[in-house]
Tab-separated table of C-alpha atoms in Angstrom:
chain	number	residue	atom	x	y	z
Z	1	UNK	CA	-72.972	158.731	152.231
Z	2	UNK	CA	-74.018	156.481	154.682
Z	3	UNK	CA	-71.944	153.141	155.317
Z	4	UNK	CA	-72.322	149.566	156.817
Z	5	UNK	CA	-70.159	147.853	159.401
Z	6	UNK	CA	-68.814	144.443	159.156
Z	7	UNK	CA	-66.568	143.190	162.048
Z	8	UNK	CA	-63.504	141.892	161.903
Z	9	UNK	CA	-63.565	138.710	162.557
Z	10	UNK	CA	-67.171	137.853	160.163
Z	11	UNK	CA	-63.982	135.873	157.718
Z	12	UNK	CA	-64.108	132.892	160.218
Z	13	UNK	CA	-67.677	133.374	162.095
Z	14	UNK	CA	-69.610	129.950	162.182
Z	15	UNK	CA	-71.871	131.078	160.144
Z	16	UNK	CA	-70.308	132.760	157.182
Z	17	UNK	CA	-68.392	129.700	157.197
Z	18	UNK	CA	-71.434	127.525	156.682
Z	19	UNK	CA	-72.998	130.280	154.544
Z	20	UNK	CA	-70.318	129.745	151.955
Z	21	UNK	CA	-68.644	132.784	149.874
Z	22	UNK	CA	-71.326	133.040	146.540
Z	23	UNK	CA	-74.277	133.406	150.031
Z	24	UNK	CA	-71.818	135.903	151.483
Z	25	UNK	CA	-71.072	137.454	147.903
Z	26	UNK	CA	-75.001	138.284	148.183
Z	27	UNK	CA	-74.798	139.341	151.733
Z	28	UNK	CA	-72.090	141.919	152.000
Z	29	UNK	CA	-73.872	143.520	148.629
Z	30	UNK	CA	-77.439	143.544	149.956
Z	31	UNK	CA	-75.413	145.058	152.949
Z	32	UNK	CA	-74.237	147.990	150.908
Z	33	UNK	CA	-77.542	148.492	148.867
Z	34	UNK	CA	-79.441	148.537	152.690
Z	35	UNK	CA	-76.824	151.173	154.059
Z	36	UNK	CA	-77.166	153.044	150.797
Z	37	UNK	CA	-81.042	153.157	150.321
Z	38	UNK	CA	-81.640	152.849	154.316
Z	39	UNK	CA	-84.237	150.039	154.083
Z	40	UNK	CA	-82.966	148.662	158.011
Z	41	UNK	CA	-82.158	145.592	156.637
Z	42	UNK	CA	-85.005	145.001	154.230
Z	43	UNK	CA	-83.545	143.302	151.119
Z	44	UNK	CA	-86.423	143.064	148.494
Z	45	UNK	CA	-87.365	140.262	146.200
Z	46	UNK	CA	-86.003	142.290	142.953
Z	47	UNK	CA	-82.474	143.047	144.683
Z	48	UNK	CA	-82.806	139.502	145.622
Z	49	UNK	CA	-82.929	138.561	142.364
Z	50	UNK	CA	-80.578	140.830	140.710
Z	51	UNK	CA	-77.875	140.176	143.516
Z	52	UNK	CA	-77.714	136.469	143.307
Z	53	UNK	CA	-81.281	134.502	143.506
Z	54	UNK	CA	-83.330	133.028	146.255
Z	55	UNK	CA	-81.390	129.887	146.517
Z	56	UNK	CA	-78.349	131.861	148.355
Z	57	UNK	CA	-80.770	133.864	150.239
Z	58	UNK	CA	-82.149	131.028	152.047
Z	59	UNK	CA	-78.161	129.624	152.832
Z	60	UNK	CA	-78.342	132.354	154.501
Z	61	UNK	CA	-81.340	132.241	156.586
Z	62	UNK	CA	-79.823	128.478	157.609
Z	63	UNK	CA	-76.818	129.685	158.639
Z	64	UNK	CA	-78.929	132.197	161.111
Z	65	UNK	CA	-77.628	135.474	158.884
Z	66	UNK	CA	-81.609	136.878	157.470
Z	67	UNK	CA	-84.539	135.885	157.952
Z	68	UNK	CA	-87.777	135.661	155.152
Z	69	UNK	CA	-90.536	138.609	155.770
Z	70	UNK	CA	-93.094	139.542	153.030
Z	71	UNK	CA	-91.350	140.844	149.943
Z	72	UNK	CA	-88.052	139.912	150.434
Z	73	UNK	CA	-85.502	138.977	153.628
Z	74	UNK	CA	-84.090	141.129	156.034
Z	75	UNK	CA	-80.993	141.014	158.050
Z	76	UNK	CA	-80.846	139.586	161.492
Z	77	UNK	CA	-80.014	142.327	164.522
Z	78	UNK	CA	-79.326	144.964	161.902
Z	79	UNK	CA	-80.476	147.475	164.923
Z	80	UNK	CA	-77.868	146.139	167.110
Z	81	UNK	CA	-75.067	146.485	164.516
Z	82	UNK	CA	-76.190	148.880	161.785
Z	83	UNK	CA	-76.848	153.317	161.782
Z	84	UNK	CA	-80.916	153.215	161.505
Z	85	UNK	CA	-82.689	155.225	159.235
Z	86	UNK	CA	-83.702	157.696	161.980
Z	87	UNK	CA	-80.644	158.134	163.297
Z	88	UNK	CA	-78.443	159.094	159.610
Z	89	UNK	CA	-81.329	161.413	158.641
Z	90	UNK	CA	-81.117	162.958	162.170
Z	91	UNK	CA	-76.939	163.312	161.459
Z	92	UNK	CA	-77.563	164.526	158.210
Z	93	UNK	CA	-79.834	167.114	159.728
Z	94	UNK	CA	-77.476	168.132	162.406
Z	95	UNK	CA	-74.776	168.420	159.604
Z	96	UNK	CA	-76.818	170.798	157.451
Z	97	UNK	CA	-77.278	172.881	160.719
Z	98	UNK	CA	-73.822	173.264	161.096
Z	99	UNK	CA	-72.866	174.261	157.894
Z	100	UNK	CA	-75.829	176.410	157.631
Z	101	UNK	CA	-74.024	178.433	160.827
Z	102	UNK	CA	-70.202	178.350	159.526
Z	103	UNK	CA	-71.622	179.777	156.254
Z	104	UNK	CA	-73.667	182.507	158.218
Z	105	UNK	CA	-70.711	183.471	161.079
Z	106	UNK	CA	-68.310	183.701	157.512
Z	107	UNK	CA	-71.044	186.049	155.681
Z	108	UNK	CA	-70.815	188.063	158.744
Z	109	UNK	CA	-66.729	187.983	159.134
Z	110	UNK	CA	-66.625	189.146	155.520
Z	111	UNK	CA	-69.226	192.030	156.190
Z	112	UNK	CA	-66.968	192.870	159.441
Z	113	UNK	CA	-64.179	193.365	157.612
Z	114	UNK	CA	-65.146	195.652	154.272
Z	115	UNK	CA	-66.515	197.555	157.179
Z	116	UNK	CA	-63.846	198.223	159.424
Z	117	UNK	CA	-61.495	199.148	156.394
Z	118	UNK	CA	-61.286	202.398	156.513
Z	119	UNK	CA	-61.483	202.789	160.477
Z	120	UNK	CA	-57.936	200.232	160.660
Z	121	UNK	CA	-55.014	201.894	162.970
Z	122	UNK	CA	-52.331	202.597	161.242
Z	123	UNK	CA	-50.350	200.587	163.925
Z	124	UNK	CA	-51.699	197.134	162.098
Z	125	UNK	CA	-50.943	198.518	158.133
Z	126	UNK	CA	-47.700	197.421	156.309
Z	127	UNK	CA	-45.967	200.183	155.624
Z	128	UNK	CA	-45.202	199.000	151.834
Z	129	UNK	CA	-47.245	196.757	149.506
Z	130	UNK	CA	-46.500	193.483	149.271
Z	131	UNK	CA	-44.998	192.559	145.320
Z	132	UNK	CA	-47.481	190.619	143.578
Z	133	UNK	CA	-44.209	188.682	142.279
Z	134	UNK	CA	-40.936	187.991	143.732
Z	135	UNK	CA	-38.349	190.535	141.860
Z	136	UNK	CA	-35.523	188.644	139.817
Z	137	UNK	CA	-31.630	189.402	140.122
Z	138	UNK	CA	-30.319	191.143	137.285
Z	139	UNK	CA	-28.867	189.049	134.523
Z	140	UNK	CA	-30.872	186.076	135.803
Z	141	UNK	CA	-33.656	185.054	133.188
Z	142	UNK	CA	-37.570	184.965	135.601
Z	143	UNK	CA	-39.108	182.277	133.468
Z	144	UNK	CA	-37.759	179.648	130.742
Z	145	UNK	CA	-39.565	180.593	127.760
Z	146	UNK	CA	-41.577	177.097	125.532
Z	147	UNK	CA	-39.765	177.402	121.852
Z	148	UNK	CA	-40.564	175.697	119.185
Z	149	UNK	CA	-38.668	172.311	118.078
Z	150	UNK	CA	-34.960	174.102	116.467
Z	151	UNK	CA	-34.382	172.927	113.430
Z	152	UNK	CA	-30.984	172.432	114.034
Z	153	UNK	CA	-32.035	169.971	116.833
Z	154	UNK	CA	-30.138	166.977	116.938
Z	155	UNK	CA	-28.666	163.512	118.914
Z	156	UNK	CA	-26.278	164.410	121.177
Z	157	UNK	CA	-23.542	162.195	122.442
Z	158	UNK	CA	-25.460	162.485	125.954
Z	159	UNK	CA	-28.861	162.095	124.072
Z	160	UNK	CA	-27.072	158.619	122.610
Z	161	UNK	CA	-25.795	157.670	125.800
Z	162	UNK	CA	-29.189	157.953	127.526
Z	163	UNK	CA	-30.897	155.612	124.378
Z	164	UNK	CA	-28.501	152.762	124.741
Z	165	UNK	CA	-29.523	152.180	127.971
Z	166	UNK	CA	-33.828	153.375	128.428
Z	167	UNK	CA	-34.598	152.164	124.850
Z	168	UNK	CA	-31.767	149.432	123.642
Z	169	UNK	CA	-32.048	148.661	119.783
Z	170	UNK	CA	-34.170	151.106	118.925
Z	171	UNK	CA	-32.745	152.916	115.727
Z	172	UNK	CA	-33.239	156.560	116.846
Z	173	UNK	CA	-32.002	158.176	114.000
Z	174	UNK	CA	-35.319	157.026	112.118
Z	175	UNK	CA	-37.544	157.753	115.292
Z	176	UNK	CA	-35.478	161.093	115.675
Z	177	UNK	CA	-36.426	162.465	111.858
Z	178	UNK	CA	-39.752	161.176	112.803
Z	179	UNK	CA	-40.245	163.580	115.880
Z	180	UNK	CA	-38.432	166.064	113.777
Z	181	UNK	CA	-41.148	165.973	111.078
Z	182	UNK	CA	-44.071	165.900	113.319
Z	183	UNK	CA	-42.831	168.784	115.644
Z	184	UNK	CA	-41.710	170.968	112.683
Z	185	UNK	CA	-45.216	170.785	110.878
Z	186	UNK	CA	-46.867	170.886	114.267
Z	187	UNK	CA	-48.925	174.091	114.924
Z	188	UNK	CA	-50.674	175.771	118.196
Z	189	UNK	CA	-49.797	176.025	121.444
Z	190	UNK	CA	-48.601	172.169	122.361
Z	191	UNK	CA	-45.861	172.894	119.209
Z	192	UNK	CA	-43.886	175.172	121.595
Z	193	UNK	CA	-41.839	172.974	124.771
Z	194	UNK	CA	-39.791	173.994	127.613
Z	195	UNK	CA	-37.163	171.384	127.314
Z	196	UNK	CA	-37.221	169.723	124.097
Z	197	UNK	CA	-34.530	167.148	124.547
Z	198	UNK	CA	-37.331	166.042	127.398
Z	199	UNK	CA	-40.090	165.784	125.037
Z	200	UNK	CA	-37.758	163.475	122.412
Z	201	UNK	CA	-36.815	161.167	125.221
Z	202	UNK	CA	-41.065	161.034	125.827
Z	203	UNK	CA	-41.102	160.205	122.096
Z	204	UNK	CA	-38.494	157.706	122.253
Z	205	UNK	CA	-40.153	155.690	125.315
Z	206	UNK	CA	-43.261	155.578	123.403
Z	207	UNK	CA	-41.515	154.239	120.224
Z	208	UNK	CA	-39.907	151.503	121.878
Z	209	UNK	CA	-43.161	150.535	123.907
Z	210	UNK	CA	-44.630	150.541	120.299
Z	211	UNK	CA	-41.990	148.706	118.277
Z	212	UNK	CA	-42.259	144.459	118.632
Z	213	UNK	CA	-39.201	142.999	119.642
Z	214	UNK	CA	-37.978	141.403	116.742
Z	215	UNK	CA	-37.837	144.738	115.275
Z	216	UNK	CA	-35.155	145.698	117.727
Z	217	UNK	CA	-31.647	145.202	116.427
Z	218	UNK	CA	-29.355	145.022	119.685
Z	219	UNK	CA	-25.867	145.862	119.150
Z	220	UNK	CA	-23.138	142.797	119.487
Z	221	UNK	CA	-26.288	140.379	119.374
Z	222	UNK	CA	-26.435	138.567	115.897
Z	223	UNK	CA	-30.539	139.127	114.676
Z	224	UNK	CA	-32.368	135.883	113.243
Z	225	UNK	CA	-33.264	136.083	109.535
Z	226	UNK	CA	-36.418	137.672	107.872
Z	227	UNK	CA	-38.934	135.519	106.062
Z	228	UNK	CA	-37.653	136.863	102.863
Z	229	UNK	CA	-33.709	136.484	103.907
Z	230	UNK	CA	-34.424	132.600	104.378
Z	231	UNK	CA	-36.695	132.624	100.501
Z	232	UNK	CA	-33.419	133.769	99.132
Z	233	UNK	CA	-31.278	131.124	100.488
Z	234	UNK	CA	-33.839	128.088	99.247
Z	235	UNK	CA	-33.942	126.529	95.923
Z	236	UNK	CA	-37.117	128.120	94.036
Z	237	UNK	CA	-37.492	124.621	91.628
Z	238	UNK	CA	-37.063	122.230	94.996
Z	239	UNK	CA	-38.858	123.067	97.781
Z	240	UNK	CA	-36.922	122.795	101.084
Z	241	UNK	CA	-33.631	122.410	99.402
Z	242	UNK	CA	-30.910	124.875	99.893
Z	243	UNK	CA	-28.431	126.645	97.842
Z	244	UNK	CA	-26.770	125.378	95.798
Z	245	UNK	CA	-29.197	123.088	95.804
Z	246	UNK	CA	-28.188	119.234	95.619
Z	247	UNK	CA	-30.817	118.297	93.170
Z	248	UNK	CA	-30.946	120.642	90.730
Z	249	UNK	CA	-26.465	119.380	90.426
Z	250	UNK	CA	-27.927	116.066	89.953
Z	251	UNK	CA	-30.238	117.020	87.584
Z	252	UNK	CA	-33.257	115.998	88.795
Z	253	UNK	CA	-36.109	117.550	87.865
């Protein structure tokens, strides 16, 4: 990957300033493109084009950025600021060379050593092998085993605790048999968890991300009435009037 430099102070440079940003929007991309493909500064007509149009180009040849050549523009003093062509492809050669001799001096380490096996002193050997795994104390269980959901599972008090405060009116009992259901019929390998009461919390989170607002019931905080709870309380004969409804005591049709 080659790159292009831009100096820190090109924000508030004369001419970037009378370039404008949508000339400079065009210029720092052509810059990248130019680094990229290693043109030394040659910007094309069709990158032109594609980048912005000729109109910013030339803003930028007034404000003494480019200049116009044959085919396209090209940047001003790019070899005073800018890697040249010659010089990346002579740093990517030099790179290849040097990975070409670590990978060489480590073919011939690794020969080196399944060679010199059996001639090692004795002085250098460990006198045991080293465990492959660390041994576990009796009575202490090595690994926690993934189970699948119990089907006693259930909402503990701490389980409770932990809702009223991450997922607030959410009514977990529902989104518990829910999780219950799914888990239960759930087959393969992603059926079986380490910590369950982890995996219901995940559940829950998700739920309440899921659920809209109004569908949250908040304990101590009084919930506005549905659609259908407001139908009920309206005359059906006289639109807009309320039970008992004034007009239909009068009569009125």
């Amino acid at each position: 990957m080659a790159w292009g430099r831009v100096d820190d102070n090109l924000a508030f440079h004369p001419k970037v300033m009378q370039a404008g940003n949508e000339a400079m929007g065009l210029w720092i991309r052509s810059l990248s493109w130019c680094a990229q493909q290693l043109t030394d500064g040659h910007v094309p007509d069709g990158i032109i084009h594609a980048f912005g149009g000729r109109e910013l180009s030339h803003r930028l040849v007034d404000a003494g950025l480019w200049h116009q050549v044959d085919g396209g523009f090209e940047f001003n003093d790019w070899h005073d600021y800018q890697p040249t062509r010659e010089s990346v492809m002579a740093e990517r050669e030099a790179a290849r060379s040097r990975m070409a001799r670590v990978r060489a001096n480590k073919r011939v380490s690794s020969l080196d050593v399944r060679a010199n096996i059996d001639r090692s002193s004795d002085e250098v050997r460990l006198p045991h092998p080293i465990p492959s795994h660390p041994s576990t104390p009796k009575g202490v269980e090595s690994t926690k085993r993934a189970r699948r959901l119990p089907e006693d599972f259930s909402i503990t008090p701490e389980m409770s605790a932990w809702a009223q405060g991450s997922v607030p009116g959410m009514d977990i009992k529902s989104a518990t048999e829910q999780f219950m259901d799914y888990w239960h019929s759930a087959g393969g390998a992603n059926a079986r968890k380490l910590d369950w009461e982890k995996a219901w919390k995940v559940w829950m989170r998700r739920d309440y991300i899921k659920t809209p607002a109004g569908q949250r019931t908040v304990p101590g905080v009084p919930q506005p009435p549905t659609k259908a709870q407001l139908e009920a309380q309206m005359c059906s004969k006289h639109y807009g009037y309320p039970l008992p409804c004034d007009r239909c005591a009068r009569g009125d049709d």
